[in-house]
Short mmCIF file of N, CA and C in Angstrom, two decimals:
data_model
loop_
_atom_site.label_atom_id
_atom_site.label_comp_id
_atom_site.label_asym_id
_atom_site.label_seq_id
_atom_site.Cartn_x
_atom_site.Cartn_y
_atom_site.Cartn_z
N MET T 1 18.48 184.81 4.43
CA MET T 1 17.46 184.51 3.47
C MET T 1 18.03 183.62 2.36
N LEU T 2 19.31 183.84 2.06
CA LEU T 2 20.00 183.02 1.07
C LEU T 2 19.93 181.55 1.47
N HIS T 3 20.12 181.27 2.74
CA HIS T 3 20.08 179.90 3.26
C HIS T 3 18.70 179.27 3.04
N TYR T 4 17.64 180.05 3.26
CA TYR T 4 16.29 179.51 3.18
C TYR T 4 15.72 179.48 1.76
N PHE T 5 16.05 180.48 0.94
CA PHE T 5 15.38 180.61 -0.35
C PHE T 5 16.25 180.28 -1.56
N GLY T 6 17.53 180.03 -1.37
CA GLY T 6 18.37 179.53 -2.45
C GLY T 6 19.01 180.58 -3.33
N LYS T 7 19.22 180.17 -4.57
CA LYS T 7 19.98 180.99 -5.51
C LYS T 7 19.27 182.29 -5.86
N ILE T 8 20.10 183.28 -6.15
CA ILE T 8 19.60 184.62 -6.41
C ILE T 8 19.62 184.92 -7.91
N LYS T 9 18.54 185.54 -8.37
CA LYS T 9 18.44 185.96 -9.77
C LYS T 9 18.92 187.41 -9.93
N ASN T 10 18.38 188.32 -9.11
CA ASN T 10 18.74 189.74 -9.20
C ASN T 10 18.85 190.35 -7.81
N VAL T 11 19.70 191.36 -7.70
CA VAL T 11 19.86 192.12 -6.45
C VAL T 11 19.92 193.60 -6.81
N GLN T 12 19.24 194.41 -6.05
CA GLN T 12 19.30 195.86 -6.25
C GLN T 12 19.20 196.54 -4.90
N GLY T 13 19.81 197.66 -4.78
CA GLY T 13 19.73 198.38 -3.52
C GLY T 13 19.96 199.86 -3.67
N PHE T 14 19.60 200.56 -2.62
CA PHE T 14 19.79 201.99 -2.56
C PHE T 14 20.26 202.34 -1.16
N ALA T 15 21.20 203.24 -1.08
CA ALA T 15 21.72 203.61 0.23
C ALA T 15 21.94 205.12 0.28
N THR T 16 21.82 205.66 1.47
CA THR T 16 22.01 207.09 1.68
C THR T 16 22.94 207.31 2.86
N ALA T 17 23.89 208.20 2.66
CA ALA T 17 24.74 208.66 3.75
C ALA T 17 24.25 210.05 4.11
N THR T 18 23.38 210.13 5.09
CA THR T 18 22.72 211.40 5.41
C THR T 18 23.67 212.44 6.01
N LYS T 19 24.76 212.00 6.56
CA LYS T 19 25.68 212.93 7.21
C LYS T 19 26.86 213.30 6.31
N ASN T 20 26.77 212.95 5.01
CA ASN T 20 27.83 213.25 4.04
C ASN T 20 29.19 212.71 4.45
N ASN T 21 29.20 211.56 5.10
CA ASN T 21 30.47 210.97 5.53
C ASN T 21 30.77 209.66 4.80
N LYS T 22 30.01 209.38 3.74
CA LYS T 22 30.18 208.18 2.90
C LYS T 22 29.85 206.88 3.63
N VAL T 23 29.19 206.96 4.79
CA VAL T 23 28.76 205.78 5.53
C VAL T 23 27.26 205.64 5.33
N ALA T 24 26.84 204.53 4.75
CA ALA T 24 25.42 204.31 4.48
C ALA T 24 24.67 204.11 5.79
N ASP T 25 23.79 205.04 6.11
CA ASP T 25 23.03 204.90 7.34
C ASP T 25 21.55 204.56 7.09
N ILE T 26 21.11 204.64 5.84
CA ILE T 26 19.80 204.11 5.46
C ILE T 26 20.02 203.26 4.22
N VAL T 27 19.61 201.98 4.29
CA VAL T 27 19.85 201.04 3.20
C VAL T 27 18.55 200.30 2.88
N ASN T 28 18.22 200.25 1.59
CA ASN T 28 17.10 199.44 1.10
C ASN T 28 17.68 198.38 0.19
N GLY T 29 17.30 197.14 0.39
CA GLY T 29 17.80 196.06 -0.45
C GLY T 29 16.67 195.20 -0.97
N ILE T 30 16.76 194.84 -2.24
CA ILE T 30 15.75 193.99 -2.87
C ILE T 30 16.46 192.81 -3.51
N ILE T 31 15.94 191.62 -3.24
CA ILE T 31 16.48 190.41 -3.85
C ILE T 31 15.35 189.66 -4.53
N ASN T 32 15.60 189.23 -5.76
CA ASN T 32 14.67 188.36 -6.48
C ASN T 32 15.36 186.99 -6.57
N PHE T 33 14.83 186.00 -5.86
CA PHE T 33 15.41 184.66 -5.88
C PHE T 33 14.97 183.91 -7.13
N GLU T 34 15.77 182.94 -7.56
CA GLU T 34 15.45 182.17 -8.77
C GLU T 34 14.12 181.45 -8.66
N ASN T 35 13.70 181.08 -7.44
CA ASN T 35 12.44 180.35 -7.26
C ASN T 35 11.22 181.27 -7.22
N GLY T 36 11.43 182.59 -7.43
CA GLY T 36 10.32 183.53 -7.45
C GLY T 36 10.09 184.27 -6.15
N VAL T 37 10.71 183.83 -5.07
CA VAL T 37 10.56 184.53 -3.79
C VAL T 37 11.23 185.90 -3.92
N GLN T 38 10.57 186.92 -3.39
CA GLN T 38 11.14 188.26 -3.40
C GLN T 38 11.36 188.72 -1.97
N PHE T 39 12.45 189.42 -1.77
CA PHE T 39 12.86 189.91 -0.45
C PHE T 39 13.03 191.42 -0.53
N ARG T 40 12.64 192.08 0.52
CA ARG T 40 12.93 193.52 0.65
C ARG T 40 13.33 193.78 2.09
N GLY T 41 14.46 194.41 2.26
CA GLY T 41 14.93 194.77 3.58
C GLY T 41 15.20 196.24 3.67
N ILE T 42 14.88 196.82 4.81
CA ILE T 42 15.17 198.24 5.05
C ILE T 42 15.92 198.32 6.38
N TRP T 43 17.08 198.95 6.34
CA TRP T 43 17.88 199.14 7.53
C TRP T 43 18.08 200.64 7.72
N ASN T 44 17.57 201.17 8.80
CA ASN T 44 17.71 202.59 9.09
C ASN T 44 18.50 202.72 10.38
N PHE T 45 19.78 202.99 10.25
CA PHE T 45 20.67 203.03 11.39
C PHE T 45 20.61 204.35 12.16
N ILE T 46 19.80 205.28 11.68
CA ILE T 46 19.67 206.56 12.37
C ILE T 46 18.23 206.79 12.84
N ALA T 47 17.43 205.75 12.86
CA ALA T 47 16.04 205.89 13.33
C ALA T 47 16.04 206.29 14.80
N SER T 48 15.02 207.02 15.18
CA SER T 48 14.90 207.39 16.59
C SER T 48 14.69 206.14 17.42
N GLU T 49 15.04 206.19 18.67
CA GLU T 49 14.90 205.03 19.55
C GLU T 49 13.46 204.52 19.59
N ASN T 50 12.48 205.42 19.49
CA ASN T 50 11.07 205.02 19.50
C ASN T 50 10.67 204.26 18.25
N ASP T 51 11.42 204.44 17.16
CA ASP T 51 11.05 203.82 15.89
C ASP T 51 11.88 202.59 15.55
N VAL T 52 12.80 202.19 16.40
CA VAL T 52 13.63 201.03 16.13
C VAL T 52 12.76 199.77 16.15
N LYS T 53 12.90 198.96 15.10
CA LYS T 53 12.11 197.73 15.00
C LYS T 53 12.98 196.66 14.36
N ASP T 54 12.95 195.48 14.91
CA ASP T 54 13.67 194.32 14.37
C ASP T 54 12.59 193.30 14.02
N GLN T 55 12.18 193.27 12.74
CA GLN T 55 11.06 192.42 12.36
C GLN T 55 11.27 191.86 10.97
N CYS T 56 10.96 190.60 10.83
CA CYS T 56 10.97 189.93 9.54
C CYS T 56 9.60 189.29 9.35
N ILE T 57 8.99 189.54 8.20
CA ILE T 57 7.70 188.92 7.88
C ILE T 57 7.85 188.21 6.55
N ILE T 58 7.51 186.93 6.54
CA ILE T 58 7.51 186.15 5.30
C ILE T 58 6.06 185.88 4.96
N TYR T 59 5.62 186.43 3.82
CA TYR T 59 4.24 186.26 3.39
C TYR T 59 4.13 185.10 2.42
N GLY T 60 3.08 184.30 2.59
CA GLY T 60 2.84 183.18 1.70
C GLY T 60 1.38 183.14 1.29
N GLU T 61 1.02 182.16 0.49
CA GLU T 61 -0.35 182.02 0.00
C GLU T 61 -1.35 181.73 1.11
N LYS T 62 -0.89 181.10 2.18
CA LYS T 62 -1.82 180.68 3.24
C LYS T 62 -1.63 181.44 4.55
N GLY T 63 -0.74 182.44 4.55
CA GLY T 63 -0.54 183.19 5.78
C GLY T 63 0.85 183.80 5.83
N SER T 64 1.32 184.03 7.05
CA SER T 64 2.62 184.67 7.22
C SER T 64 3.36 184.10 8.43
N ILE T 65 4.67 184.31 8.41
CA ILE T 65 5.55 183.97 9.53
C ILE T 65 6.23 185.26 9.93
N THR T 66 6.12 185.62 11.21
CA THR T 66 6.72 186.86 11.70
C THR T 66 7.68 186.54 12.85
N PHE T 67 8.85 187.18 12.81
CA PHE T 67 9.80 186.97 13.89
C PHE T 67 10.77 188.14 13.95
N SER T 68 11.46 188.25 15.06
CA SER T 68 12.54 189.19 15.25
C SER T 68 13.83 188.39 15.19
N PHE T 69 14.85 188.93 14.58
CA PHE T 69 16.11 188.20 14.49
C PHE T 69 16.74 187.97 15.85
N TYR T 70 16.41 188.82 16.81
CA TYR T 70 16.96 188.68 18.15
C TYR T 70 15.88 188.39 19.18
N GLY T 71 14.70 188.03 18.72
CA GLY T 71 13.58 187.77 19.61
C GLY T 71 13.54 186.35 20.12
N LYS T 72 12.45 186.03 20.79
CA LYS T 72 12.30 184.72 21.42
C LYS T 72 11.03 184.02 20.99
N LYS T 73 10.43 184.48 19.87
CA LYS T 73 9.23 183.80 19.39
C LYS T 73 9.08 183.96 17.89
N VAL T 74 8.38 182.99 17.31
CA VAL T 74 8.02 183.00 15.90
C VAL T 74 6.50 182.86 15.85
N ILE T 75 5.85 183.71 15.05
CA ILE T 75 4.39 183.68 14.95
C ILE T 75 4.00 183.18 13.57
N LEU T 76 3.24 182.11 13.56
CA LEU T 76 2.68 181.55 12.33
C LEU T 76 1.22 181.94 12.30
N ASP T 77 0.83 182.75 11.32
CA ASP T 77 -0.53 183.27 11.24
C ASP T 77 -1.15 182.83 9.91
N THR T 78 -2.09 181.89 9.98
CA THR T 78 -2.76 181.41 8.77
C THR T 78 -4.23 181.78 8.83
N THR T 79 -4.94 181.48 7.76
CA THR T 79 -6.37 181.78 7.74
C THR T 79 -7.12 180.96 8.78
N ASN T 80 -6.57 179.83 9.19
CA ASN T 80 -7.24 178.94 10.14
C ASN T 80 -6.88 179.19 11.60
N LYS T 81 -5.63 179.61 11.85
CA LYS T 81 -5.20 179.78 13.23
C LYS T 81 -3.92 180.59 13.33
N LYS T 82 -3.65 181.02 14.55
CA LYS T 82 -2.42 181.75 14.85
C LYS T 82 -1.68 180.97 15.92
N GLU T 83 -0.43 180.62 15.64
CA GLU T 83 0.39 179.87 16.58
C GLU T 83 1.63 180.67 16.93
N VAL T 84 2.03 180.60 18.19
CA VAL T 84 3.25 181.26 18.64
C VAL T 84 4.21 180.18 19.14
N PHE T 85 5.39 180.17 18.58
CA PHE T 85 6.43 179.23 18.98
C PHE T 85 7.48 180.02 19.76
N SER T 86 7.71 179.65 21.00
CA SER T 86 8.67 180.35 21.85
C SER T 86 9.92 179.51 22.02
N PHE T 87 11.04 180.19 22.19
CA PHE T 87 12.32 179.52 22.37
C PHE T 87 13.26 180.45 23.10
N GLU T 88 14.35 179.93 23.60
CA GLU T 88 15.37 180.73 24.28
C GLU T 88 16.58 180.88 23.37
N ASN T 89 17.02 182.10 23.19
CA ASN T 89 18.26 182.35 22.46
C ASN T 89 19.43 182.11 23.39
N PRO T 90 20.58 181.73 22.82
CA PRO T 90 21.76 181.64 23.67
C PRO T 90 22.14 183.03 24.19
N VAL T 91 22.84 183.08 25.30
CA VAL T 91 23.27 184.36 25.86
C VAL T 91 24.08 185.13 24.81
N HIS T 92 24.95 184.44 24.12
CA HIS T 92 25.75 185.03 23.04
C HIS T 92 25.19 184.49 21.73
N VAL T 93 24.43 185.32 21.00
CA VAL T 93 23.63 184.85 19.87
C VAL T 93 24.48 184.18 18.77
N GLN T 94 25.74 184.53 18.64
CA GLN T 94 26.59 183.93 17.62
C GLN T 94 27.29 182.65 18.10
N GLN T 95 27.07 182.27 19.36
CA GLN T 95 27.77 181.13 19.93
C GLN T 95 27.62 179.84 19.13
N PRO T 96 26.41 179.46 18.70
CA PRO T 96 26.30 178.20 17.94
C PRO T 96 27.13 178.21 16.66
N LEU T 97 27.15 179.32 15.93
CA LEU T 97 27.96 179.40 14.71
C LEU T 97 29.45 179.34 15.04
N ILE T 98 29.85 180.03 16.08
CA ILE T 98 31.26 179.98 16.49
C ILE T 98 31.67 178.57 16.88
N GLU T 99 30.81 177.88 17.63
CA GLU T 99 31.12 176.51 18.05
C GLU T 99 31.27 175.59 16.83
N GLU T 100 30.38 175.72 15.86
CA GLU T 100 30.46 174.89 14.66
C GLU T 100 31.71 175.23 13.84
N THR T 101 32.09 176.49 13.81
CA THR T 101 33.29 176.91 13.09
C THR T 101 34.53 176.34 13.75
N VAL T 102 34.58 176.36 15.08
CA VAL T 102 35.71 175.77 15.81
C VAL T 102 35.79 174.27 15.51
N LYS T 103 34.65 173.59 15.54
CA LYS T 103 34.63 172.15 15.21
C LYS T 103 35.17 171.91 13.81
N TYR T 104 34.82 172.79 12.86
CA TYR T 104 35.32 172.65 11.48
C TYR T 104 36.84 172.73 11.46
N PHE T 105 37.40 173.75 12.14
CA PHE T 105 38.85 173.90 12.13
C PHE T 105 39.56 172.78 12.88
N LEU T 106 38.85 172.11 13.78
CA LEU T 106 39.43 170.96 14.48
C LEU T 106 39.21 169.66 13.70
N GLY T 107 38.57 169.76 12.54
CA GLY T 107 38.33 168.58 11.70
C GLY T 107 37.20 167.70 12.20
N LYS T 108 36.28 168.25 12.98
CA LYS T 108 35.20 167.46 13.58
C LYS T 108 33.83 167.74 12.98
N ALA T 109 33.74 168.67 12.02
CA ALA T 109 32.43 169.01 11.45
C ALA T 109 32.64 169.67 10.09
N LYS T 110 31.55 169.74 9.33
CA LYS T 110 31.58 170.46 8.06
C LYS T 110 31.65 171.96 8.32
N ASN T 111 32.13 172.69 7.33
CA ASN T 111 32.19 174.14 7.44
C ASN T 111 30.77 174.70 7.44
N PRO T 112 30.37 175.41 8.50
CA PRO T 112 29.00 175.92 8.58
C PRO T 112 28.75 177.13 7.69
N CYS T 113 29.81 177.76 7.23
CA CYS T 113 29.67 178.95 6.40
C CYS T 113 30.86 179.01 5.45
N THR T 114 30.66 178.51 4.25
CA THR T 114 31.77 178.41 3.32
C THR T 114 32.19 179.78 2.81
N VAL T 115 33.40 179.85 2.30
CA VAL T 115 33.90 181.08 1.69
C VAL T 115 33.00 181.45 0.51
N LYS T 116 32.56 180.46 -0.24
CA LYS T 116 31.68 180.70 -1.39
C LYS T 116 30.40 181.43 -0.95
N ASP T 117 29.77 180.94 0.11
CA ASP T 117 28.56 181.60 0.64
C ASP T 117 28.88 183.00 1.14
N GLY T 118 30.01 183.15 1.80
CA GLY T 118 30.41 184.46 2.31
C GLY T 118 30.61 185.47 1.19
N VAL T 119 31.21 185.03 0.09
CA VAL T 119 31.43 185.92 -1.06
C VAL T 119 30.09 186.34 -1.66
N VAL T 120 29.15 185.40 -1.77
CA VAL T 120 27.82 185.73 -2.30
C VAL T 120 27.16 186.80 -1.43
N VAL T 121 27.21 186.62 -0.11
CA VAL T 121 26.60 187.58 0.80
C VAL T 121 27.30 188.94 0.71
N MET T 122 28.61 188.96 0.61
CA MET T 122 29.33 190.24 0.49
C MET T 122 28.95 190.95 -0.81
N LYS T 123 28.77 190.20 -1.89
CA LYS T 123 28.35 190.81 -3.16
C LYS T 123 26.94 191.39 -3.04
N ILE T 124 26.07 190.70 -2.32
CA ILE T 124 24.71 191.22 -2.08
C ILE T 124 24.80 192.54 -1.32
N LEU T 125 25.57 192.57 -0.25
CA LEU T 125 25.71 193.79 0.54
C LEU T 125 26.29 194.93 -0.29
N ASP T 126 27.25 194.62 -1.15
CA ASP T 126 27.81 195.64 -2.03
C ASP T 126 26.76 196.18 -2.98
N ARG T 127 25.92 195.33 -3.52
CA ARG T 127 24.86 195.77 -4.43
C ARG T 127 23.83 196.64 -3.70
N PHE T 128 23.58 196.34 -2.44
CA PHE T 128 22.64 197.15 -1.67
C PHE T 128 23.14 198.59 -1.48
N THR T 129 24.46 198.74 -1.38
CA THR T 129 25.01 200.05 -1.00
C THR T 129 25.76 200.77 -2.11
N THR T 130 25.97 200.13 -3.26
CA THR T 130 26.73 200.74 -4.35
C THR T 130 25.81 200.99 -5.54
N GLN T 131 25.74 202.21 -5.98
CA GLN T 131 24.95 202.58 -7.16
C GLN T 131 25.79 202.43 -8.41
N GLU T 132 25.20 201.86 -9.45
CA GLU T 132 25.95 201.74 -10.72
C GLU T 132 25.37 202.67 -11.74
#
């Protein structure tokens, strides 16, 4: 979401270790981006198999975009029409990023994921799971 919506204004989160082992197995994260976009994510790592869902919905003034991070389609639903865009994921979903990273280390491409971006994401994850 950082890639799509830009700089972050605020981050807050709540996490629970239900088994008293200090491992967050239910995490809620909220991000307020500088441009006004708001994000909310819920990760429940102990949900029953029947309740497991991988879904992202982006709501806008004219409709929504729905997709699964590991799915093969994106649904654009507006007041005028509903469109489904289908595509094939690579067999190894991280392969494109790995290939670009290898090219970077060989001096053939820009760094696809800078240390600066990685630190921002790690700070977000820490805020989701650490109470102050």
